[in-house]
Short mmCIF file of C-alpha atoms in Angstrom, two decimals:
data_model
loop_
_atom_site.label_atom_id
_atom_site.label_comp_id
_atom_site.label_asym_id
_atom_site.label_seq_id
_atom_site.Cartn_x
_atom_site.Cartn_y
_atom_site.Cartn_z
CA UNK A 54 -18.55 -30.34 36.12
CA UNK A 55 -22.03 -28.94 36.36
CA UNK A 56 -23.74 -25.88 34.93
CA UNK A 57 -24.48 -22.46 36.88
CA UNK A 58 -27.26 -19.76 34.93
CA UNK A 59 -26.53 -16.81 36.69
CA UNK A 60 -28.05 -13.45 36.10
CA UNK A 61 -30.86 -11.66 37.17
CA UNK A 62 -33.80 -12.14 38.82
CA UNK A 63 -36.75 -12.94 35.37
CA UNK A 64 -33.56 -13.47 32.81
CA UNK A 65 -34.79 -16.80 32.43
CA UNK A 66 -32.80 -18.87 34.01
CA UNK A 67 -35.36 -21.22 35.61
CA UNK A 68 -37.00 -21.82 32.62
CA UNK A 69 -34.27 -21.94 30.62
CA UNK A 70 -32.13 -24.73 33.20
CA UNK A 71 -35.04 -27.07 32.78
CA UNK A 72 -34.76 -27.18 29.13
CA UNK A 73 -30.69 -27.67 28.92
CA UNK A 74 -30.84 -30.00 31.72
CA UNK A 75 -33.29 -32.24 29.81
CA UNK A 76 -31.15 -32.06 26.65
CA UNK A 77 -28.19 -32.64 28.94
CA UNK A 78 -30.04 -35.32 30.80
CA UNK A 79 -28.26 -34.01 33.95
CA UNK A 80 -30.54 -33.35 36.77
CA UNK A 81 -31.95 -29.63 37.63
CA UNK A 82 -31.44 -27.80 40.52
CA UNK A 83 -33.28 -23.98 40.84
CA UNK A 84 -30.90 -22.64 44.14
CA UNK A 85 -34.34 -20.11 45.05
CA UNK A 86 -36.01 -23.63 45.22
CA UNK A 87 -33.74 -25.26 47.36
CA UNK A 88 -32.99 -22.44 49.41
CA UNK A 89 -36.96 -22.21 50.45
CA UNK A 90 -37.44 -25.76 50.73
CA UNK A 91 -34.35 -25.74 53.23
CA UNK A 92 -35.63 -22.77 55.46
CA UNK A 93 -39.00 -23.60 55.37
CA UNK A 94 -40.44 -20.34 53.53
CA UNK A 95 -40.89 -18.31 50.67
CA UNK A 96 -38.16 -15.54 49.47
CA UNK A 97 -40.59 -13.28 50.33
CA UNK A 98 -41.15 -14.22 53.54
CA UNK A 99 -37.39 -14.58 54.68
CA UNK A 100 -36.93 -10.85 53.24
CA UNK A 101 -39.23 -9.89 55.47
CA UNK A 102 -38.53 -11.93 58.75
CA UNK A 103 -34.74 -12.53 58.42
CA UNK A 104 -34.15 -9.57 56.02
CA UNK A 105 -31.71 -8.99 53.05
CA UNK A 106 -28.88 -9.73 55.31
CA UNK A 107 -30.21 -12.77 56.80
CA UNK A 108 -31.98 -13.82 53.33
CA UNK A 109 -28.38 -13.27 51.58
CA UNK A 110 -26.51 -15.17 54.75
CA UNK A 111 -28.62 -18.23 53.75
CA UNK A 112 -28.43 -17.93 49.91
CA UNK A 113 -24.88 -17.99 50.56
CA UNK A 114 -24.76 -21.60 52.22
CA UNK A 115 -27.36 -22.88 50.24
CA UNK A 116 -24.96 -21.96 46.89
CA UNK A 117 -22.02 -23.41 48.31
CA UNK A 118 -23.68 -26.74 49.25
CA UNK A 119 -25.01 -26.96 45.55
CA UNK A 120 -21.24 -26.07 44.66
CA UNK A 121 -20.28 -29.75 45.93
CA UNK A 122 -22.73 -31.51 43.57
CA UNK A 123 -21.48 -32.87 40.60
CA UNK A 124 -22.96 -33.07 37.19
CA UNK A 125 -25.84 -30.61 37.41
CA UNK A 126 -27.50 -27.81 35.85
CA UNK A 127 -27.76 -24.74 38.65
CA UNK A 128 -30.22 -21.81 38.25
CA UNK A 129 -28.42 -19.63 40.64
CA UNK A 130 -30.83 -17.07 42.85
CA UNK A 131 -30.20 -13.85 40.43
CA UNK A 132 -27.93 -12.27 44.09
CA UNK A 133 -25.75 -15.40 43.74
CA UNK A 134 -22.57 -13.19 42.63
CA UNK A 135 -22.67 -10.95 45.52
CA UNK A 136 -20.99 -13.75 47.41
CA UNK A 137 -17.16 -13.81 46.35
CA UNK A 138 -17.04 -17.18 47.40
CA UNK A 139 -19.74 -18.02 45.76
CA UNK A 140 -18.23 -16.56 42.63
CA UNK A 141 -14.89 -18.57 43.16
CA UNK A 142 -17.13 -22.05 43.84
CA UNK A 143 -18.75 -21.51 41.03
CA UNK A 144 -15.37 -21.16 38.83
CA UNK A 145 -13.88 -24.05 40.65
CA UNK A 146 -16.29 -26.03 40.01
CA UNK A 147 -18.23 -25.92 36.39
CA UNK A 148 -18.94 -23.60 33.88
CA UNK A 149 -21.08 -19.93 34.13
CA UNK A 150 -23.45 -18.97 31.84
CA UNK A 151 -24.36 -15.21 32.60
CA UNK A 152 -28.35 -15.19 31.19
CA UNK A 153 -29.38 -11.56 30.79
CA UNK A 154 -32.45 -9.43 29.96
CA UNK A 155 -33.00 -5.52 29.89
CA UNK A 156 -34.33 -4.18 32.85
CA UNK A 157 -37.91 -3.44 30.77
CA UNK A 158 -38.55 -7.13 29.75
CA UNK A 159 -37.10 -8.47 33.39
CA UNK A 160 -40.01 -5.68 35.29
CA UNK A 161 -42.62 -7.31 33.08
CA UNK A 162 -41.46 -10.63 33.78
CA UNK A 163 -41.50 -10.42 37.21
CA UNK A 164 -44.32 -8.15 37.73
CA UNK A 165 -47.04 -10.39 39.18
CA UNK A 166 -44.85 -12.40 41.37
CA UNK A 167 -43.68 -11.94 45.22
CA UNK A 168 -40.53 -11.32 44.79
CA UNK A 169 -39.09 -8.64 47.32
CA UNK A 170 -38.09 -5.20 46.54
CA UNK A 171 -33.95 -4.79 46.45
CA UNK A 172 -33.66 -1.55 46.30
CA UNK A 173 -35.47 1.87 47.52
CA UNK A 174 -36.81 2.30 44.52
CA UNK A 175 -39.67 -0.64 44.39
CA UNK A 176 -40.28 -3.27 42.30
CA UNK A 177 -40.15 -2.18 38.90
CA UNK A 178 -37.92 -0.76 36.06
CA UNK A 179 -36.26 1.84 38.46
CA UNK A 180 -35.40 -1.10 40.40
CA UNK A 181 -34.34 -3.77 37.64
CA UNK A 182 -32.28 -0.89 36.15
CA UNK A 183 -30.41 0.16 39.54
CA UNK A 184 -29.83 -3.67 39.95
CA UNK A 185 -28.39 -4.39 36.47
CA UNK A 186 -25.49 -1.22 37.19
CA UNK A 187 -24.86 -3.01 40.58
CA UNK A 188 -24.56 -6.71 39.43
CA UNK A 189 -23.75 -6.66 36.02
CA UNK A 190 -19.79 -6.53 36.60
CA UNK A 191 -19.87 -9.18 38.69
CA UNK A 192 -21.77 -11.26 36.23
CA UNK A 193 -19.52 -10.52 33.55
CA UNK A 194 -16.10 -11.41 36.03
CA UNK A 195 -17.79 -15.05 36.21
CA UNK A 196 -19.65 -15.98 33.78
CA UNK A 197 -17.94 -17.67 30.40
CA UNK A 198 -20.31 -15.95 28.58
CA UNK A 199 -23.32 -14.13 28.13
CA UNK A 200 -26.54 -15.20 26.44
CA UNK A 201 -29.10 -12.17 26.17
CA UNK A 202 -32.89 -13.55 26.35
CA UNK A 203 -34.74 -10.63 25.06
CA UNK A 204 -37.13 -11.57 22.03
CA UNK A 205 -35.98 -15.05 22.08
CA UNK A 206 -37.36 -18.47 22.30
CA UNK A 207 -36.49 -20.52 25.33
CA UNK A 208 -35.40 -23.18 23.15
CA UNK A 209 -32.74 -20.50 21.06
CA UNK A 210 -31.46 -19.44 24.22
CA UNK A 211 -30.65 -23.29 25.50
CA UNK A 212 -29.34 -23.75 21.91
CA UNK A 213 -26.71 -20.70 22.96
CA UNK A 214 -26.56 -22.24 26.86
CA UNK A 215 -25.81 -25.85 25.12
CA UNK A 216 -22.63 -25.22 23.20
CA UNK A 217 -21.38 -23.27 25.97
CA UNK A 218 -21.26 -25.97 28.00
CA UNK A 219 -19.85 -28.35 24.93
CA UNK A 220 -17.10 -25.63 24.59
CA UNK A 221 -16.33 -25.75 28.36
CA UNK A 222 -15.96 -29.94 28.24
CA UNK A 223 -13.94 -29.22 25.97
CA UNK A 224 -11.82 -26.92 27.80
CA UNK A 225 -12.63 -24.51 25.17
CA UNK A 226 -13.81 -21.81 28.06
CA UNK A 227 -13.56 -21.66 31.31
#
């Protein structure tokens, strides 16, 4: 069974993998990671050759091959639920832990990085907010539950992401 973090984008779910998958001691896998390391460039530069279509094509495969692993903790790329298969592989296959953060602390986590824009409205809390009303149902659909980051350590939110996943080997949640 392995672990997915899904939410989005500067929820924490990089940072936070790394910790639970050292506690775990089951190996880490960050799906933005893999996905660049498998097409050869950045996020930001497949948004702008390939695309969000092409970009989200690719984050699609990449997600489903990481499906097929076994035993792992999975930062998901925070678009990972736009895919219903993806959402379905996921279920089939571990245990979802939706991390979320308000749209204020996600804009100032992410605001001196290259990560795209999604949305017309630019990078920033217009953006963050219009993506939270888009993706936040589908987070909730997969996720077993959700552990809110704001104001909190990284090692309180793995304490939250930890007995998650004892509850789900225990068949406690799905």
């Amino acid at each position: 069974m392995n672990l997915y973090l899904v939410g989005p984008r500067g929820a924490g779910k990089t940072t936070v993998g790394r910790l639970v998958s050292a506690r775990l001691r089951l190996p880490f896998v960050d799906a933005d990671a893999e996905l660049e390391r498998d097409a050869g460039r950045t996020i930001a530069e497949l948004f702008a050759a390939e695309g969000e279509t092409g970009f989200r094509a690719r984050e699609c495969r990449v997600l489903l091959a990481l499906t097929r692993r076994a035993g792992a903790v999975v930062a998901t790329g925070g678009g990972a639920v736009l895919h219903a298969e993806v959402r379905a592989a996921l279920a089939a296959t571990g245990a979802t832990v939706w991390l979320d953060a308000s749209p204020a602390v996600r804009a100032t986590r992410i605001a001196d990085t290259d990560r795209p824009a999604l949305t017309e409205h630019g990078r920033g809390l217009d953006e963050e907010r219009a993506v939270a009303r888009a993706r936040e149902p589908l987070y909730r659909a997969c996720a077993a539950a959700r552990v809110g980051t704001d104001g909190r350590t990284t090692e309180e939110v793995a304490d939250d992401v930890e007995r998650v996943w004892r509850a789900a080997a225990r068949g406690d949640v799905r």
